[in-house]
Amino acid sequence: MAIAGLLPKTARFKLESNPSLKNFIISFIFQDPLNALNPLMKIGSQIKEAIKTKSNSINKKQLVLDLLDKLEISDSTKRYKQYPYELSGGMRQRILIAMALARDPDILIADEPATSLDVRIKYQIIEMLKKICLESDKAIIYITHDLDSVKGFADYITIMYAGKIVEWGRAESIYHNPKHPYTKNLIKLSQQYKNQEGRLEYIKGQPPLPENFSEGCRFHPRCEVAIENCKLEDPKIKGTTEHWWKCPLND
Ligand code: SF4
C-alpha cells in the first residue's frame, strides 16, 4: 500500500530499483472482493473506470467484455450489468482481477487474493494468476501466509516478519533448504495443519505490535531456538546473493 502511495506519508518504504518504481504502473488485487468492490456500481462500470486509454465508451465496453471472457467469467454480457452482491465469491474475485488488469499494469500486487475462498476456487484463482504471469510480461507480487499455495508459481520468495525481511531467495532454495526458523515454521505448517491430537498447529505467541518492536531479532519471543543474544542484537545477513537470511544460528 505504501509502494502505491495509498497510505499517509508516515508510512515509508525503502526500495532501490533501476529503473525507478515510478516508471511502472502498479495494480492491486485485494483480499476481500466484497469490500474492495463498490456495492452501488455495476460490474461493467467499475472495470471501465480502471481503463487508462482514452477510447470511447463502446470500445471500453468491448475491452471489459474481452477481459471478462479472458478470465473465464461466464455470460460476460449479463455480468457486465450485474451488481457485486449478485455474484459468487469466486466470481467477485475474478472481477477484481479484471479491474487490476484493465489498467494494463507492469506490476500486479495480489494481497492474499484467494484466502477468503473455498479450496477449489482458491486453486482456480491461483492457476489463473499463473497463466496471466506466463502469458504476459507482468510481474506478480503475491502476498500470502500460505507458502504451499504458491509452490510452482513463485520464482523468488521474500519472507517478512514484523515488518522486516528475514529471508530471501529463489523459491526452490527456500522450499528445500529454508534457513530462518520463521520460514521453517511457515513451510511446516503449510504442509501439516493438524498435530497428533488432531488440533490445528500454529506458531506459539503473537507477532509484536510496532510500539513493542525490540532491539534484537523481532522473532525471538516465539523462536524455539533463540539464545540470549537474540534479544539484544539485530541479526546480521548470512548466505549468498542468491539466498540470504537473518539468523546467526543457521549456516
Ligand atoms: S536470530 Fe535468534 S531469535 Fe531470531 S530467528 Fe535466529 S535464533 Fe531465532
Short mmCIF file of N, CA and C in Angstrom, two decimals, residues 33 35 57 65 76 85 90 99 111 118 121-122 130 140 142 146 161 164 168 190 215 223 240:
data_model
loop_
_atom_site.label_atom_id
_atom_site.label_comp_id
_atom_site.label_asym_id
_atom_site.label_seq_id
_atom_site.Cartn_x
_atom_site.Cartn_y
_atom_site.Cartn_z
N PRO A 33 -13.06 -9.27 -1.93
CA PRO A 33 -13.68 -8.56 -3.06
C PRO A 33 -14.96 -7.82 -2.68
N ASN A 35 -15.54 -6.12 -0.04
CA ASN A 35 -15.18 -4.80 0.47
C ASN A 35 -14.49 -3.95 -0.60
N SER A 57 -16.79 5.06 -25.12
CA SER A 57 -17.47 4.16 -24.20
C SER A 57 -17.73 2.78 -24.82
N LEU A 65 -15.66 -6.57 -21.79
CA LEU A 65 -16.23 -7.89 -22.12
C LEU A 65 -15.12 -8.87 -22.49
N SER A 76 -20.54 -13.06 -19.99
CA SER A 76 -19.96 -11.75 -19.67
C SER A 76 -20.93 -10.58 -19.88
N TYR A 85 -23.18 -7.92 -5.37
CA TYR A 85 -23.88 -8.86 -4.49
C TYR A 85 -24.56 -9.99 -5.27
N GLY A 90 -16.08 -16.41 -5.76
CA GLY A 90 -15.04 -16.67 -6.77
C GLY A 90 -15.17 -15.74 -7.96
N MET A 99 -10.41 -5.89 -12.99
CA MET A 99 -10.18 -4.46 -12.73
C MET A 99 -8.70 -4.14 -12.70
N ASP A 111 -2.81 -9.31 -2.85
CA ASP A 111 -2.71 -9.42 -1.39
C ASP A 111 -3.67 -10.50 -0.90
N ASP A 118 -13.22 -20.82 -1.03
CA ASP A 118 -13.06 -22.24 -0.69
C ASP A 118 -11.92 -22.83 -1.52
N ILE A 121 -12.04 -23.07 -5.48
CA ILE A 121 -12.00 -21.77 -6.16
C ILE A 121 -10.62 -21.12 -5.95
N LYS A 122 -10.08 -21.33 -4.75
CA LYS A 122 -8.77 -20.75 -4.43
C LYS A 122 -7.74 -21.21 -5.46
N LYS A 130 -1.25 -17.61 -12.40
CA LYS A 130 -0.06 -18.23 -13.01
C LYS A 130 -0.12 -18.03 -14.52
N ILE A 140 4.19 -10.39 -10.90
CA ILE A 140 3.16 -10.51 -9.86
C ILE A 140 3.85 -10.63 -8.50
N TYR A 142 2.89 -11.71 -5.00
CA TYR A 142 1.79 -12.45 -4.37
C TYR A 142 2.05 -12.49 -2.86
N ASP A 146 0.36 -18.58 3.21
CA ASP A 146 0.26 -19.99 2.82
C ASP A 146 1.30 -20.30 1.74
N TYR A 161 8.86 -10.78 8.62
CA TYR A 161 8.28 -10.95 9.95
C TYR A 161 8.33 -9.60 10.66
N LYS A 164 10.00 -6.71 8.78
CA LYS A 164 11.37 -6.84 8.29
C LYS A 164 11.53 -8.09 7.45
N TRP A 168 15.34 -14.35 2.02
CA TRP A 168 15.03 -14.07 0.63
C TRP A 168 15.81 -15.04 -0.24
N SER A 190 2.35 -25.12 6.54
CA SER A 190 1.57 -25.13 5.29
C SER A 190 1.36 -26.55 4.79
N GLU A 215 15.04 -4.32 20.17
CA GLU A 215 16.32 -4.06 19.52
C GLU A 215 16.80 -5.27 18.73
N CYS A 223 10.61 -17.79 19.05
CA CYS A 223 11.59 -18.68 18.42
C CYS A 223 12.01 -19.79 19.39
N THR A 240 24.20 -16.05 0.62
CA THR A 240 24.78 -15.59 -0.63
C THR A 240 23.83 -14.60 -1.29
#
